[in-house]
């Protein structure tokens, strides 16, 4: 039996940004629990942070929420992972128009694979509209300041990665 109080928030989270945090926080007004599900693909993994580092950062950020948000990882199809977890809801954030086509394709494909699975889209918060994990990494690698765009623990780890 699927648990509609549990939503899956899938992604790469390399690393988690304040855009992701904002989305999770607002989603908790609708769903009791969220699993931040970090997708892994051992054959083509170009992540800056290891899977364990990404899981740890997510768990640190949401520790004050006492288990309502947990980090996990999965390999293979998202629809199969959601089914294993007993959830029929996937959450995704939408930033700008450019996100739409990719998100639309994924939602349609996932729905075709598992018609019971619904994708809920949340508009990203205003101040996070231009934030992405990719840009944050690029800016830090070139010596720029991303404080306020990522949680403090992530900022510290980003600086350490790039020796800034
Ligand atoms: O943060 P991202 O990189 O935009 O997240 C993309 C993600 C992980 C949600 C997507 O690539 C995914 O669901 N991967 C798992 C494999 C899968 O189910 N692929 C088919 C998607 S239609």
Short mmCIF file of N, CA and C and ligand atoms in Angstrom, two decimals:
data_model
loop_
_atom_site.label_atom_id
_atom_site.label_comp_id
_atom_site.label_asym_id
_atom_site.label_seq_id
_atom_site.Cartn_x
_atom_site.Cartn_y
_atom_site.Cartn_z
N UNK A 1 0.86 -1.20 0.00
CA UNK A 1 0.00 0.00 0.00
C UNK A 1 0.88 1.24 0.00
N UNK A 2 0.64 2.14 -0.94
CA UNK A 2 1.48 3.34 -1.03
C UNK A 2 1.15 4.31 0.10
N UNK A 3 2.18 4.99 0.53
CA UNK A 3 2.02 5.96 1.62
C UNK A 3 2.03 7.37 1.03
N UNK A 4 0.86 8.00 0.94
CA UNK A 4 0.78 9.30 0.28
C UNK A 4 1.34 10.42 1.15
N UNK A 5 1.71 10.11 2.41
CA UNK A 5 2.31 11.14 3.26
C UNK A 5 3.81 11.24 3.05
N UNK A 6 4.32 10.35 2.21
CA UNK A 6 5.76 10.33 1.97
C UNK A 6 6.04 10.76 0.52
N UNK A 7 6.87 11.77 0.38
CA UNK A 7 7.25 12.22 -0.96
C UNK A 7 8.73 11.94 -1.19
N UNK A 8 9.07 11.63 -2.42
CA UNK A 8 10.46 11.40 -2.79
C UNK A 8 10.95 12.63 -3.55
N UNK A 9 12.07 13.16 -3.13
CA UNK A 9 12.67 14.31 -3.82
C UNK A 9 13.99 13.84 -4.43
N UNK A 10 13.98 13.45 -5.70
CA UNK A 10 15.18 12.88 -6.31
C UNK A 10 16.07 13.94 -6.96
N UNK A 11 17.33 13.62 -7.08
CA UNK A 11 18.24 14.54 -7.76
C UNK A 11 19.68 14.11 -7.57
N UNK A 12 20.58 14.98 -8.05
CA UNK A 12 22.01 14.69 -7.89
C UNK A 12 22.54 15.30 -6.59
N UNK A 13 22.02 16.46 -6.21
CA UNK A 13 22.39 17.14 -4.96
C UNK A 13 23.91 17.20 -4.79
N UNK A 14 24.57 17.71 -5.83
CA UNK A 14 26.04 17.77 -5.82
C UNK A 14 26.54 19.21 -5.90
N UNK A 15 26.38 19.97 -4.84
CA UNK A 15 25.82 19.64 -3.52
C UNK A 15 24.37 20.19 -3.39
N UNK A 16 23.78 19.94 -2.23
CA UNK A 16 22.49 20.54 -1.90
C UNK A 16 22.66 22.06 -1.79
N UNK A 17 21.70 22.81 -2.34
CA UNK A 17 21.76 24.29 -2.28
C UNK A 17 20.59 24.81 -1.44
N UNK A 18 20.59 26.12 -1.21
CA UNK A 18 19.46 26.69 -0.47
C UNK A 18 18.17 26.65 -1.29
N UNK A 19 18.30 26.51 -2.60
CA UNK A 19 17.10 26.31 -3.43
C UNK A 19 16.44 24.99 -3.08
N UNK A 20 17.25 23.94 -2.95
CA UNK A 20 16.72 22.62 -2.55
C UNK A 20 16.11 22.69 -1.14
N UNK A 21 16.83 23.38 -0.24
CA UNK A 21 16.38 23.45 1.16
C UNK A 21 15.02 24.16 1.23
N UNK A 22 14.90 25.26 0.48
CA UNK A 22 13.64 26.01 0.45
C UNK A 22 12.50 25.12 -0.06
N UNK A 23 12.81 24.36 -1.09
CA UNK A 23 11.77 23.50 -1.67
C UNK A 23 11.31 22.42 -0.69
N UNK A 24 12.29 21.81 -0.01
CA UNK A 24 11.95 20.78 0.99
C UNK A 24 11.12 21.39 2.11
N UNK A 25 11.54 22.55 2.58
CA UNK A 25 10.85 23.19 3.70
C UNK A 25 9.39 23.48 3.34
N UNK A 26 9.17 23.97 2.13
CA UNK A 26 7.78 24.27 1.72
C UNK A 26 6.98 23.01 1.45
N UNK A 27 7.66 21.97 0.95
CA UNK A 27 6.95 20.71 0.68
C UNK A 27 6.47 20.06 1.98
N UNK A 28 7.20 20.33 3.07
CA UNK A 28 6.81 19.74 4.36
C UNK A 28 5.47 20.28 4.87
N UNK A 29 4.98 21.36 4.24
CA UNK A 29 3.64 21.85 4.60
C UNK A 29 2.56 20.94 4.02
N UNK A 30 2.96 20.12 3.04
CA UNK A 30 1.98 19.28 2.36
C UNK A 30 2.17 17.80 2.70
N UNK A 31 3.43 17.38 2.77
CA UNK A 31 3.74 15.98 3.05
C UNK A 31 4.45 15.85 4.40
N UNK A 32 4.16 14.77 5.10
CA UNK A 32 4.74 14.57 6.43
C UNK A 32 6.23 14.29 6.38
N UNK A 33 6.61 13.46 5.40
CA UNK A 33 8.01 13.03 5.33
C UNK A 33 8.51 13.13 3.90
N UNK A 34 9.80 13.42 3.81
CA UNK A 34 10.44 13.52 2.49
C UNK A 34 11.73 12.71 2.53
N UNK A 35 11.92 11.93 1.49
CA UNK A 35 13.24 11.30 1.31
C UNK A 35 13.95 12.06 0.21
N UNK A 36 15.09 12.63 0.56
CA UNK A 36 15.95 13.25 -0.45
C UNK A 36 16.75 12.10 -1.06
N UNK A 37 16.39 11.73 -2.28
CA UNK A 37 16.93 10.50 -2.89
C UNK A 37 18.00 10.86 -3.91
N UNK A 38 19.23 10.54 -3.58
CA UNK A 38 20.36 10.91 -4.43
C UNK A 38 20.61 9.80 -5.44
N UNK A 39 20.47 10.17 -6.71
CA UNK A 39 20.63 9.19 -7.78
C UNK A 39 22.12 8.91 -8.00
N UNK A 40 22.46 7.64 -8.15
CA UNK A 40 23.86 7.29 -8.41
C UNK A 40 23.94 6.45 -9.67
N UNK A 41 24.99 6.70 -10.41
CA UNK A 41 25.26 5.88 -11.59
C UNK A 41 26.77 5.64 -11.62
N UNK A 42 27.20 4.48 -11.09
CA UNK A 42 28.64 4.24 -10.96
C UNK A 42 29.39 4.32 -12.29
N UNK A 43 28.69 4.08 -13.41
CA UNK A 43 29.37 4.08 -14.71
C UNK A 43 29.68 5.47 -15.23
N UNK A 44 28.87 6.44 -14.86
CA UNK A 44 29.18 7.81 -15.33
C UNK A 44 28.89 8.81 -14.21
N UNK A 45 29.77 8.73 -13.22
CA UNK A 45 29.62 9.63 -12.08
C UNK A 45 30.69 10.71 -12.13
N UNK A 46 30.27 11.93 -12.45
CA UNK A 46 31.23 13.04 -12.52
C UNK A 46 31.02 13.99 -11.36
N UNK A 47 30.52 13.47 -10.24
CA UNK A 47 30.19 14.34 -9.11
C UNK A 47 31.43 14.91 -8.45
N UNK A 48 31.29 16.11 -7.92
CA UNK A 48 32.37 16.71 -7.14
C UNK A 48 32.45 16.01 -5.78
N UNK A 49 31.28 15.82 -5.16
CA UNK A 49 31.22 15.20 -3.83
C UNK A 49 30.88 13.72 -3.96
N UNK A 50 31.48 12.92 -3.09
CA UNK A 50 31.16 11.49 -3.09
C UNK A 50 29.71 11.32 -2.62
N UNK A 51 29.19 10.16 -2.87
CA UNK A 51 27.80 9.89 -2.45
C UNK A 51 27.66 10.09 -0.94
N UNK A 52 28.64 9.56 -0.18
CA UNK A 52 28.55 9.67 1.28
C UNK A 52 28.61 11.12 1.73
N UNK A 53 29.46 11.91 1.07
CA UNK A 53 29.53 13.35 1.42
C UNK A 53 28.19 14.03 1.16
N UNK A 54 27.56 13.69 0.04
CA UNK A 54 26.28 14.32 -0.29
C UNK A 54 25.19 13.90 0.70
N UNK A 55 25.20 12.62 1.06
CA UNK A 55 24.22 12.14 2.05
C UNK A 55 24.44 12.85 3.38
N UNK A 56 25.70 12.94 3.80
CA UNK A 56 26.01 13.57 5.10
C UNK A 56 25.58 15.03 5.12
N UNK A 57 25.85 15.75 4.03
CA UNK A 57 25.48 17.18 3.98
C UNK A 57 23.97 17.34 4.11
N UNK A 58 23.21 16.50 3.39
CA UNK A 58 21.74 16.59 3.45
C UNK A 58 21.26 16.28 4.87
N UNK A 59 21.79 15.22 5.46
CA UNK A 59 21.35 14.85 6.81
C UNK A 59 21.70 15.92 7.84
N UNK A 60 22.87 16.54 7.67
CA UNK A 60 23.25 17.63 8.59
C UNK A 60 22.27 18.81 8.49
N UNK A 61 21.96 19.16 7.25
CA UNK A 61 21.08 20.33 7.02
C UNK A 61 19.71 20.11 7.66
N UNK A 62 19.18 18.88 7.53
CA UNK A 62 17.81 18.64 8.01
C UNK A 62 17.75 17.98 9.39
N UNK A 63 18.90 17.88 10.06
CA UNK A 63 18.91 17.25 11.40
C UNK A 63 17.90 17.89 12.35
N UNK A 64 17.73 19.23 12.34
CA UNK A 64 16.77 19.84 13.27
C UNK A 64 15.32 19.42 13.03
N UNK A 65 15.04 18.79 11.92
CA UNK A 65 13.65 18.41 11.63
C UNK A 65 13.27 17.03 12.16
N UNK A 66 14.20 16.43 12.93
CA UNK A 66 13.91 15.20 13.67
C UNK A 66 13.33 14.09 12.80
N UNK A 67 13.99 13.80 11.72
CA UNK A 67 13.62 12.62 10.94
C UNK A 67 12.53 12.82 9.90
N UNK A 68 11.99 14.02 9.80
CA UNK A 68 10.97 14.23 8.76
C UNK A 68 11.61 14.22 7.37
N UNK A 69 12.87 14.59 7.32
CA UNK A 69 13.59 14.57 6.04
C UNK A 69 14.83 13.71 6.20
N UNK A 70 14.96 12.70 5.35
CA UNK A 70 16.14 11.84 5.43
C UNK A 70 16.77 11.72 4.04
N UNK A 71 18.06 11.46 4.05
CA UNK A 71 18.76 11.28 2.78
C UNK A 71 18.92 9.80 2.50
N UNK A 72 18.85 9.45 1.23
CA UNK A 72 19.05 8.06 0.82
C UNK A 72 19.64 8.12 -0.58
N UNK A 73 20.06 6.97 -1.10
CA UNK A 73 20.56 6.94 -2.47
C UNK A 73 19.88 5.80 -3.21
N UNK A 74 19.89 5.91 -4.52
CA UNK A 74 19.33 4.81 -5.31
C UNK A 74 20.05 4.69 -6.64
N UNK A 75 20.01 3.46 -7.16
CA UNK A 75 20.52 3.21 -8.51
C UNK A 75 19.36 2.71 -9.34
N UNK A 76 19.42 2.88 -10.61
CA UNK A 76 18.34 2.37 -11.47
C UNK A 76 17.21 3.37 -11.58
N UNK A 77 16.06 2.87 -11.95
CA UNK A 77 14.93 3.76 -12.23
C UNK A 77 14.34 4.36 -10.97
N UNK A 78 14.05 5.64 -11.07
CA UNK A 78 13.39 6.35 -9.97
C UNK A 78 12.02 5.73 -9.65
N UNK A 79 11.29 5.34 -10.68
CA UNK A 79 9.94 4.79 -10.44
C UNK A 79 10.01 3.51 -9.60
N UNK A 80 11.05 2.72 -9.84
CA UNK A 80 11.20 1.47 -9.06
C UNK A 80 11.59 1.78 -7.61
N UNK A 81 12.45 2.79 -7.46
CA UNK A 81 12.85 3.19 -6.11
C UNK A 81 11.63 3.69 -5.33
N UNK A 82 10.83 4.55 -5.96
CA UNK A 82 9.64 5.08 -5.29
C UNK A 82 8.72 3.95 -4.87
N UNK A 83 8.58 2.98 -5.73
CA UNK A 83 7.71 1.84 -5.40
C UNK A 83 8.26 1.06 -4.20
N UNK A 84 9.57 0.85 -4.20
CA UNK A 84 10.18 0.14 -3.07
C UNK A 84 9.95 0.89 -1.76
N UNK A 85 9.94 2.21 -1.85
CA UNK A 85 9.74 3.03 -0.64
C UNK A 85 8.26 3.20 -0.29
N UNK A 86 7.39 2.74 -1.17
CA UNK A 86 5.95 2.85 -0.91
C UNK A 86 5.42 4.26 -1.09
N UNK A 87 6.05 5.02 -2.01
CA UNK A 87 5.58 6.38 -2.26
C UNK A 87 5.07 6.50 -3.69
N UNK A 88 4.05 7.32 -3.87
CA UNK A 88 3.53 7.55 -5.23
C UNK A 88 3.73 9.02 -5.64
N UNK A 89 4.55 9.73 -4.88
CA UNK A 89 4.74 11.15 -5.15
C UNK A 89 6.22 11.50 -5.30
N UNK A 90 6.52 12.13 -6.42
CA UNK A 90 7.87 12.65 -6.65
C UNK A 90 7.77 14.17 -6.69
N UNK A 91 8.69 14.82 -5.99
CA UNK A 91 8.74 16.29 -5.97
C UNK A 91 9.89 16.76 -6.85
N UNK A 92 9.63 17.77 -7.65
CA UNK A 92 10.72 18.41 -8.40
C UNK A 92 10.53 19.92 -8.35
N UNK A 93 11.63 20.63 -8.36
CA UNK A 93 11.56 22.09 -8.36
C UNK A 93 11.64 22.62 -9.78
N UNK A 94 10.95 23.72 -10.02
CA UNK A 94 11.04 24.39 -11.33
C UNK A 94 11.60 25.78 -11.11
N UNK A 95 12.69 26.07 -11.77
CA UNK A 95 13.27 27.41 -11.65
C UNK A 95 12.79 28.27 -12.80
N UNK A 96 13.43 28.16 -13.90
CA UNK A 96 13.07 29.06 -14.99
C UNK A 96 12.46 28.25 -16.12
N UNK A 97 12.14 28.93 -17.16
CA UNK A 97 11.52 28.28 -18.32
C UNK A 97 12.40 27.16 -18.84
N UNK A 98 13.71 27.37 -18.74
CA UNK A 98 14.64 26.38 -19.28
C UNK A 98 14.52 25.02 -18.61
N UNK A 99 14.06 24.98 -17.37
CA UNK A 99 13.89 23.69 -16.69
C UNK A 99 12.72 22.90 -17.25
N UNK A 100 11.78 23.61 -17.87
CA UNK A 100 10.48 23.00 -18.10
C UNK A 100 10.53 21.78 -19.02
N UNK A 101 11.22 21.89 -20.14
CA UNK A 101 11.16 20.81 -21.13
C UNK A 101 11.72 19.50 -20.56
N UNK A 102 12.87 19.62 -19.91
CA UNK A 102 13.51 18.45 -19.29
C UNK A 102 12.60 17.84 -18.21
N UNK A 103 12.04 18.70 -17.38
CA UNK A 103 11.18 18.22 -16.29
C UNK A 103 9.91 17.59 -16.84
N UNK A 104 9.35 18.20 -17.88
CA UNK A 104 8.14 17.69 -18.50
C UNK A 104 8.39 16.29 -19.08
N UNK A 105 9.52 16.15 -19.78
CA UNK A 105 9.85 14.85 -20.37
C UNK A 105 10.00 13.78 -19.28
N UNK A 106 10.72 14.13 -18.21
CA UNK A 106 10.93 13.14 -17.14
C UNK A 106 9.61 12.75 -16.49
N UNK A 107 8.78 13.75 -16.21
CA UNK A 107 7.50 13.46 -15.55
C UNK A 107 6.63 12.56 -16.43
N UNK A 108 6.62 12.85 -17.74
CA UNK A 108 5.80 12.04 -18.65
C UNK A 108 6.33 10.61 -18.74
N UNK A 109 7.66 10.51 -18.82
CA UNK A 109 8.26 9.17 -18.93
C UNK A 109 8.00 8.37 -17.65
N UNK A 110 8.19 9.01 -16.51
CA UNK A 110 7.95 8.32 -15.24
C UNK A 110 6.48 7.90 -15.11
N UNK A 111 5.60 8.76 -15.58
CA UNK A 111 4.18 8.45 -15.51
C UNK A 111 3.83 7.28 -16.43
N UNK A 112 4.51 7.25 -17.57
CA UNK A 112 4.28 6.13 -18.49
C UNK A 112 4.78 4.82 -17.88
N UNK A 113 5.94 4.89 -17.23
CA UNK A 113 6.51 3.68 -16.62
C UNK A 113 5.67 3.21 -15.44
N UNK A 114 5.18 4.15 -14.64
CA UNK A 114 4.36 3.80 -13.44
C UNK A 114 3.22 4.82 -13.35
N UNK A 115 2.09 4.51 -13.98
CA UNK A 115 0.98 5.49 -14.02
C UNK A 115 0.51 5.96 -12.65
N UNK A 116 0.78 5.17 -11.61
CA UNK A 116 0.32 5.60 -10.28
C UNK A 116 1.23 6.68 -9.67
N UNK A 117 2.40 6.86 -10.26
CA UNK A 117 3.35 7.84 -9.71
C UNK A 117 3.04 9.23 -10.25
N UNK A 118 2.89 10.19 -9.36
CA UNK A 118 2.64 11.58 -9.78
C UNK A 118 3.86 12.43 -9.46
N UNK A 119 4.17 13.35 -10.36
CA UNK A 119 5.24 14.32 -10.10
C UNK A 119 4.59 15.64 -9.70
N UNK A 120 4.97 16.14 -8.54
CA UNK A 120 4.50 17.44 -8.07
C UNK A 120 5.61 18.46 -8.30
N UNK A 121 5.26 19.54 -8.98
CA UNK A 121 6.25 20.59 -9.22
C UNK A 121 6.03 21.74 -8.26
N UNK A 122 7.15 22.19 -7.70
CA UNK A 122 7.11 23.36 -6.82
C UNK A 122 7.94 24.45 -7.50
N UNK A 123 7.41 25.66 -7.50
CA UNK A 123 8.21 26.77 -8.01
C UNK A 123 9.31 27.06 -7.00
N UNK A 124 10.51 27.22 -7.50
CA UNK A 124 11.62 27.56 -6.62
C UNK A 124 11.41 28.96 -6.03
N UNK A 125 11.85 29.13 -4.79
CA UNK A 125 11.72 30.44 -4.14
C UNK A 125 12.44 31.53 -4.92
N UNK A 126 11.91 32.75 -4.81
CA UNK A 126 12.42 33.90 -5.56
C UNK A 126 13.95 34.07 -5.47
N UNK A 127 14.43 33.99 -4.23
CA UNK A 127 15.86 34.28 -4.04
C UNK A 127 16.75 33.14 -4.55
N UNK A 128 16.15 31.99 -4.82
CA UNK A 128 16.96 30.86 -5.30
C UNK A 128 16.78 30.63 -6.80
N UNK A 129 16.13 31.57 -7.45
CA UNK A 129 15.74 31.37 -8.84
C UNK A 129 16.92 31.07 -9.75
N UNK A 130 18.05 31.69 -9.45
CA UNK A 130 19.21 31.55 -10.32
C UNK A 130 20.27 30.61 -9.74
N UNK A 131 19.96 29.98 -8.62
CA UNK A 131 20.94 29.10 -7.98
C UNK A 131 20.87 27.70 -8.58
N UNK A 132 22.01 27.14 -8.88
CA UNK A 132 22.05 25.72 -9.26
C UNK A 132 23.35 25.13 -8.71
N UNK A 133 23.34 23.82 -8.48
CA UNK A 133 24.55 23.17 -7.96
C UNK A 133 25.71 23.42 -8.91
N UNK A 134 25.43 23.36 -10.21
CA UNK A 134 26.49 23.52 -11.21
C UNK A 134 27.12 24.92 -11.11
N UNK A 135 26.29 25.95 -11.05
CA UNK A 135 26.82 27.32 -11.00
C UNK A 135 27.57 27.59 -9.70
N UNK A 136 27.01 27.07 -8.61
CA UNK A 136 27.65 27.27 -7.30
C UNK A 136 29.07 26.70 -7.31
N UNK A 137 29.21 25.51 -7.88
CA UNK A 137 30.54 24.88 -7.94
C UNK A 137 31.49 25.71 -8.81
N UNK A 138 30.96 26.18 -9.93
CA UNK A 138 31.80 26.97 -10.84
C UNK A 138 32.27 28.26 -10.17
N UNK A 139 31.34 28.92 -9.50
CA UNK A 139 31.69 30.20 -8.87
C UNK A 139 32.75 29.99 -7.78
N UNK A 140 32.55 28.97 -6.93
CA UNK A 140 33.54 28.74 -5.86
C UNK A 140 34.88 28.34 -6.46
N UNK A 141 34.87 27.52 -7.50
CA UNK A 141 36.14 27.07 -8.09
C UNK A 141 36.93 28.25 -8.65
N UNK A 142 36.22 29.34 -9.01
CA UNK A 142 36.89 30.51 -9.57
C UNK A 142 37.10 31.61 -8.54
N UNK A 143 36.83 31.27 -7.27
CA UNK A 143 37.12 32.20 -6.19
C UNK A 143 35.98 33.12 -5.81
N UNK A 144 34.79 32.89 -6.34
CA UNK A 144 33.64 33.74 -6.01
C UNK A 144 32.97 33.32 -4.71
N UNK A 145 32.10 34.20 -4.23
CA UNK A 145 31.44 33.99 -2.93
C UNK A 145 30.01 33.50 -3.15
N UNK A 146 29.67 32.35 -2.58
CA UNK A 146 28.30 31.84 -2.71
C UNK A 146 27.61 31.76 -1.35
N UNK A 147 28.12 32.50 -0.37
CA UNK A 147 27.46 32.43 0.94
C UNK A 147 26.03 32.96 0.80
N UNK A 148 25.13 32.29 1.48
CA UNK A 148 23.71 32.61 1.35
C UNK A 148 23.00 31.79 0.29
N UNK A 149 23.78 31.21 -0.61
CA UNK A 149 23.16 30.39 -1.66
C UNK A 149 23.18 28.90 -1.32
N UNK A 150 24.06 28.53 -0.39
CA UNK A 150 24.13 27.13 0.07
C UNK A 150 24.15 27.14 1.60
N UNK A 151 23.75 26.04 2.23
CA UNK A 151 23.84 25.97 3.69
C UNK A 151 25.30 26.13 4.15
N UNK A 152 25.48 26.56 5.39
CA UNK A 152 26.83 26.84 5.90
C UNK A 152 27.76 25.62 5.84
N UNK A 153 27.21 24.44 6.18
CA UNK A 153 28.07 23.24 6.15
C UNK A 153 28.54 22.94 4.72
N UNK A 154 27.68 23.24 3.75
CA UNK A 154 28.04 23.00 2.34
C UNK A 154 29.09 24.02 1.90
N UNK A 155 28.92 25.26 2.35
CA UNK A 155 29.88 26.31 2.00
C UNK A 155 31.28 25.92 2.48
N UNK A 156 31.37 25.45 3.72
CA UNK A 156 32.66 25.05 4.27
C UNK A 156 33.27 23.92 3.43
N UNK A 157 32.44 22.95 3.06
CA UNK A 157 32.97 21.80 2.30
C UNK A 157 33.35 22.19 0.88
N UNK A 158 32.58 23.12 0.30
CA UNK A 158 32.92 23.58 -1.05
C UNK A 158 34.27 24.29 -1.05
N UNK A 159 34.45 25.17 -0.05
CA UNK A 159 35.72 25.91 0.02
C UNK A 159 36.89 24.95 0.20
N UNK A 160 36.67 23.91 1.04
CA UNK A 160 37.75 22.94 1.27
C UNK A 160 38.08 22.19 -0.03
N UNK A 161 37.04 21.83 -0.78
CA UNK A 161 37.28 21.08 -2.04
C UNK A 161 38.16 21.88 -2.98
N UNK A 162 37.86 23.20 -3.06
CA UNK A 162 38.59 24.04 -4.01
C UNK A 162 39.74 24.81 -3.35
N UNK A 163 40.03 24.43 -2.08
CA UNK A 163 41.13 25.06 -1.33
C UNK A 163 41.01 26.60 -1.35
N UNK A 164 39.78 27.08 -1.05
CA UNK A 164 39.54 28.53 -1.06
C UNK A 164 39.50 29.06 0.35
O1 LIG B 1 19.33 16.84 -10.04
P1 LIG B 1 19.12 16.22 -11.39
O2 LIG B 1 20.45 15.76 -11.95
O3 LIG B 1 18.37 17.10 -12.33
O4 LIG B 1 18.22 14.92 -11.15
C1 LIG B 1 17.86 14.07 -12.23
C2 LIG B 1 17.29 12.74 -11.68
C3 LIG B 1 18.27 12.09 -10.75
C4 LIG B 1 15.98 13.01 -10.96
C5 LIG B 1 17.01 11.81 -12.90
O5 LIG B 1 18.16 11.71 -13.68
C6 LIG B 1 16.57 10.42 -12.46
O6 LIG B 1 15.44 10.22 -12.07
N1 LIG B 1 17.51 9.43 -12.52
C7 LIG B 1 17.24 8.07 -12.14
C8 LIG B 1 17.18 7.15 -13.36
C9 LIG B 1 15.83 7.23 -14.03
O7 LIG B 1 14.81 6.91 -13.48
N2 LIG B 1 15.85 7.70 -15.31
C10 LIG B 1 14.66 7.91 -16.10
C11 LIG B 1 14.06 9.30 -15.83
S1 LIG B 1 12.64 9.59 -16.82
#
